[in-house]
Amino acid sequence: MEFISLLLVAFLFGGMLLFSLGFGTLAFKFLDVPIARKLIRNTFPFFYLYVFSVAIIASSTLVFKNFDAFLLVFVIAITTIPTGLILMPAINSASDNKHKRKFVLLHTASVLITVAHIAIAGFALYLLK
């Protein structure tokens, strides 16, 4: 089960890193901006579902094996809920309504949350070494 836990946390870490650094960057590099924006907006719900689902499954495998890693991964799962259900729609609304300052503030918050999630998952991997 420890190997499964390690794989799941690595899957979480790698998936978040690839989506946030690779997918978004490449979408804007290879697609026209309006198409890239629509693609990114439409994929974010799946990203948050992925993060939440993998974090819940990973944390459930860790609860009795490594409690510190469990807490870290569980925090990722719990904080993904308001990020996906509240923050992301607020970002989209600010963008749609041309509230640039509000958009920048909310988008910055979402980026910081994602970076924190990646760092937390990385530290959980360190604890599982």
PDB file of C-alpha atoms in Angstrom:
ATOM      1  CA  MET A   1       0.000   0.000   0.000  1.00  0.00           C
ATOM      2  CA  GLU A   2       2.942   2.344   0.618  1.00  0.00           C
ATOM      3  CA  PHE A   3       3.974   2.062  -3.023  1.00  0.00           C
ATOM      4  CA  ILE A   4       0.394   2.829  -4.134  1.00  0.00           C
ATOM      5  CA  SER A   5       0.367   5.875  -1.846  1.00  0.00           C
ATOM      6  CA  LEU A   6       3.648   7.074  -3.323  1.00  0.00           C
ATOM      7  CA  LEU A   7       2.372   6.612  -6.875  1.00  0.00           C
ATOM      8  CA  LEU A   8      -0.861   8.470  -6.123  1.00  0.00           C
ATOM      9  CA  VAL A   9       0.920  11.443  -4.565  1.00  0.00           C
ATOM     10  CA  ALA A  10       3.367  11.481  -7.489  1.00  0.00           C
ATOM     11  CA  PHE A  11       0.386  11.358  -9.872  1.00  0.00           C
ATOM     12  CA  LEU A  12      -1.151  14.309  -8.037  1.00  0.00           C
ATOM     13  CA  PHE A  13       2.104  16.292  -8.044  1.00  0.00           C
ATOM     14  CA  GLY A  14       2.905  15.564 -11.681  1.00  0.00           C
ATOM     15  CA  GLY A  15      -0.620  16.195 -12.908  1.00  0.00           C
ATOM     16  CA  MET A  16      -0.845  19.572 -11.206  1.00  0.00           C
ATOM     17  CA  LEU A  17       2.603  20.558 -12.443  1.00  0.00           C
ATOM     18  CA  LEU A  18       1.943  19.461 -16.018  1.00  0.00           C
ATOM     19  CA  PHE A  19      -1.450  21.158 -16.227  1.00  0.00           C
ATOM     20  CA  SER A  20      -0.392  24.443 -14.680  1.00  0.00           C
ATOM     21  CA  LEU A  21       3.009  24.833 -16.341  1.00  0.00           C
ATOM     22  CA  GLY A  22       2.702  22.808 -19.515  1.00  0.00           C
ATOM     23  CA  PHE A  23      -0.870  22.775 -20.712  1.00  0.00           C
ATOM     24  CA  GLY A  24      -1.706  26.428 -20.106  1.00  0.00           C
ATOM     25  CA  THR A  25       1.555  27.669 -21.546  1.00  0.00           C
ATOM     26  CA  LEU A  26       1.301  25.504 -24.649  1.00  0.00           C
ATOM     27  CA  ALA A  27      -2.354  26.366 -25.227  1.00  0.00           C
ATOM     28  CA  PHE A  28      -1.485  30.046 -25.455  1.00  0.00           C
ATOM     29  CA  LYS A  29       1.618  29.332 -27.535  1.00  0.00           C
ATOM     30  CA  PHE A  30      -0.047  27.201 -30.208  1.00  0.00           C
ATOM     31  CA  LEU A  31      -3.649  28.463 -30.280  1.00  0.00           C
ATOM     32  CA  ASP A  32      -5.199  31.826 -30.997  1.00  0.00           C
ATOM     33  CA  VAL A  33      -5.821  33.679 -27.726  1.00  0.00           C
ATOM     34  CA  PRO A  34      -9.665  33.471 -27.820  1.00  0.00           C
ATOM     35  CA  ILE A  35      -9.528  29.728 -28.506  1.00  0.00           C
ATOM     36  CA  ALA A  36      -6.861  29.166 -25.843  1.00  0.00           C
ATOM     37  CA  ARG A  37      -8.918  31.089 -23.274  1.00  0.00           C
ATOM     38  CA  LYS A  38     -12.022  29.041 -24.048  1.00  0.00           C
ATOM     39  CA  LEU A  39     -10.037  25.798 -23.887  1.00  0.00           C
ATOM     40  CA  ILE A  40      -8.438  26.711 -20.562  1.00  0.00           C
ATOM     41  CA  ARG A  41     -11.768  27.856 -19.087  1.00  0.00           C
ATOM     42  CA  ASN A  42     -13.476  24.635 -20.168  1.00  0.00           C
ATOM     43  CA  THR A  43     -10.734  22.372 -18.814  1.00  0.00           C
ATOM     44  CA  PHE A  44     -10.388  23.906 -15.351  1.00  0.00           C
ATOM     45  CA  PRO A  45     -13.409  22.082 -13.890  1.00  0.00           C
ATOM     46  CA  PHE A  46     -11.777  18.799 -14.942  1.00  0.00           C
ATOM     47  CA  PHE A  47      -8.476  19.915 -13.424  1.00  0.00           C
ATOM     48  CA  TYR A  48     -10.103  20.620 -10.068  1.00  0.00           C
ATOM     49  CA  LEU A  49     -12.040  17.340 -10.215  1.00  0.00           C
ATOM     50  CA  TYR A  50      -8.752  15.541 -10.927  1.00  0.00           C
ATOM     51  CA  VAL A  51      -6.933  17.258  -8.048  1.00  0.00           C
ATOM     52  CA  PHE A  52      -9.779  16.638  -5.601  1.00  0.00           C
ATOM     53  CA  SER A  53     -10.295  12.992  -6.624  1.00  0.00           C
ATOM     54  CA  VAL A  54      -6.636  11.997  -6.632  1.00  0.00           C
ATOM     55  CA  ALA A  55      -5.985  13.857  -3.369  1.00  0.00           C
ATOM     56  CA  ILE A  56      -8.923  12.122  -1.651  1.00  0.00           C
ATOM     57  CA  ILE A  57      -7.843   8.690  -2.879  1.00  0.00           C
ATOM     58  CA  ALA A  58      -4.189   9.343  -1.999  1.00  0.00           C
ATOM     59  CA  SER A  59      -5.044  10.678   1.446  1.00  0.00           C
ATOM     60  CA  SER A  60      -7.245   7.661   2.154  1.00  0.00           C
ATOM     61  CA  THR A  61      -4.267   5.386   1.478  1.00  0.00           C
ATOM     62  CA  LEU A  62      -2.055   7.477   3.756  1.00  0.00           C
ATOM     63  CA  VAL A  63      -4.265   7.935   6.813  1.00  0.00           C
ATOM     64  CA  PHE A  64      -2.835   4.945   8.709  1.00  0.00           C
ATOM     65  CA  LYS A  65       0.580   4.822   7.009  1.00  0.00           C
ATOM     66  CA  ASN A  66       1.977   8.348   7.233  1.00  0.00           C
ATOM     67  CA  PHE A  67      -0.244  10.781   9.101  1.00  0.00           C
ATOM     68  CA  ASP A  68       1.818  13.863   8.228  1.00  0.00           C
ATOM     69  CA  ALA A  69       1.614  13.094   4.503  1.00  0.00           C
ATOM     70  CA  PHE A  70      -2.091  12.313   4.948  1.00  0.00           C
ATOM     71  CA  LEU A  71      -2.731  15.752   6.451  1.00  0.00           C
ATOM     72  CA  LEU A  72      -0.840  17.522   3.682  1.00  0.00           C
ATOM     73  CA  VAL A  73      -2.649  15.725   0.874  1.00  0.00           C
ATOM     74  CA  PHE A  74      -6.002  16.051   2.636  1.00  0.00           C
ATOM     75  CA  VAL A  75      -5.463  19.819   2.890  1.00  0.00           C
ATOM     76  CA  ILE A  76      -4.996  19.865  -0.888  1.00  0.00           C
ATOM     77  CA  ALA A  77      -8.295  18.012  -1.337  1.00  0.00           C
ATOM     78  CA  ILE A  78     -10.251  20.251   1.033  1.00  0.00           C
ATOM     79  CA  THR A  79      -8.890  23.533  -0.317  1.00  0.00           C
ATOM     80  CA  THR A  80      -9.617  22.441  -3.881  1.00  0.00           C
ATOM     81  CA  ILE A  81     -13.356  22.573  -3.169  1.00  0.00           C
ATOM     82  CA  PRO A  82     -13.688  26.349  -2.637  1.00  0.00           C
ATOM     83  CA  THR A  83     -11.022  26.999  -5.258  1.00  0.00           C
ATOM     84  CA  GLY A  84     -12.978  25.146  -7.926  1.00  0.00           C
ATOM     85  CA  LEU A  85     -16.512  25.980  -6.824  1.00  0.00           C
ATOM     86  CA  ILE A  86     -16.144  29.590  -5.643  1.00  0.00           C
ATOM     87  CA  LEU A  87     -12.884  31.133  -6.796  1.00  0.00           C
ATOM     88  CA  MET A  88     -12.902  29.852 -10.388  1.00  0.00           C
ATOM     89  CA  PRO A  89     -16.456  31.070 -11.150  1.00  0.00           C
ATOM     90  CA  ALA A  90     -15.547  34.436  -9.584  1.00  0.00           C
ATOM     91  CA  ILE A  91     -12.501  34.666 -11.865  1.00  0.00           C
ATOM     92  CA  ASN A  92     -14.647  33.865 -14.898  1.00  0.00           C
ATOM     93  CA  SER A  93     -17.244  36.433 -13.847  1.00  0.00           C
ATOM     94  CA  ALA A  94     -14.619  39.132 -13.366  1.00  0.00           C
ATOM     95  CA  SER A  95     -13.213  38.343 -16.803  1.00  0.00           C
ATOM     96  CA  ASP A  96     -16.645  38.312 -18.467  1.00  0.00           C
ATOM     97  CA  ASN A  97     -17.608  41.624 -16.855  1.00  0.00           C
ATOM     98  CA  LYS A  98     -14.277  43.266 -17.729  1.00  0.00           C
ATOM     99  CA  HIS A  99     -13.343  43.879 -14.077  1.00  0.00           C
ATOM    100  CA  LYS A 100      -9.601  43.780 -14.744  1.00  0.00           C
ATOM    101  CA  ARG A 101      -8.391  44.611 -11.228  1.00  0.00           C
ATOM    102  CA  LYS A 102     -10.693  42.036  -9.646  1.00  0.00           C
ATOM    103  CA  PHE A 103      -9.684  39.473 -12.268  1.00  0.00           C
ATOM    104  CA  VAL A 104      -5.970  40.024 -11.632  1.00  0.00           C
ATOM    105  CA  LEU A 105      -6.451  39.738  -7.871  1.00  0.00           C
ATOM    106  CA  LEU A 106      -8.549  36.562  -8.078  1.00  0.00           C
ATOM    107  CA  HIS A 107      -6.360  34.980 -10.743  1.00  0.00           C
ATOM    108  CA  THR A 108      -3.261  35.703  -8.665  1.00  0.00           C
ATOM    109  CA  ALA A 109      -4.933  34.015  -5.688  1.00  0.00           C
ATOM    110  CA  SER A 110      -5.714  30.930  -7.786  1.00  0.00           C
ATOM    111  CA  VAL A 111      -2.133  30.772  -9.068  1.00  0.00           C
ATOM    112  CA  LEU A 112      -0.766  31.037  -5.517  1.00  0.00           C
ATOM    113  CA  ILE A 113      -3.128  28.297  -4.348  1.00  0.00           C
ATOM    114  CA  THR A 114      -2.030  26.024  -7.189  1.00  0.00           C
ATOM    115  CA  VAL A 115       1.651  26.710  -6.501  1.00  0.00           C
ATOM    116  CA  ALA A 116       1.017  25.966  -2.813  1.00  0.00           C
ATOM    117  CA  HIS A 117      -0.753  22.711  -3.744  1.00  0.00           C
ATOM    118  CA  ILE A 118       2.204  21.675  -5.900  1.00  0.00           C
ATOM    119  CA  ALA A 119       4.672  22.520  -3.116  1.00  0.00           C
ATOM    120  CA  ILE A 120       2.574  20.668  -0.528  1.00  0.00           C
ATOM    121  CA  ALA A 121       2.367  17.591  -2.767  1.00  0.00           C
ATOM    122  CA  GLY A 122       6.125  17.796  -3.290  1.00  0.00           C
ATOM    123  CA  PHE A 123       6.703  17.887   0.452  1.00  0.00           C
ATOM    124  CA  ALA A 124       4.330  14.937   0.905  1.00  0.00           C
ATOM    125  CA  LEU A 125       6.447  13.043  -1.634  1.00  0.00           C
ATOM    126  CA  TYR A 126       9.525  13.912   0.393  1.00  0.00           C
ATOM    127  CA  LEU A 127       7.866  12.487   3.509  1.00  0.00           C
ATOM    128  CA  LEU A 128       7.093   9.263   1.644  1.00  0.00           C
ATOM    129  CA  LYS A 129      10.635   8.671   0.345  1.00  0.00           C
TER     130      LYS A 129
END
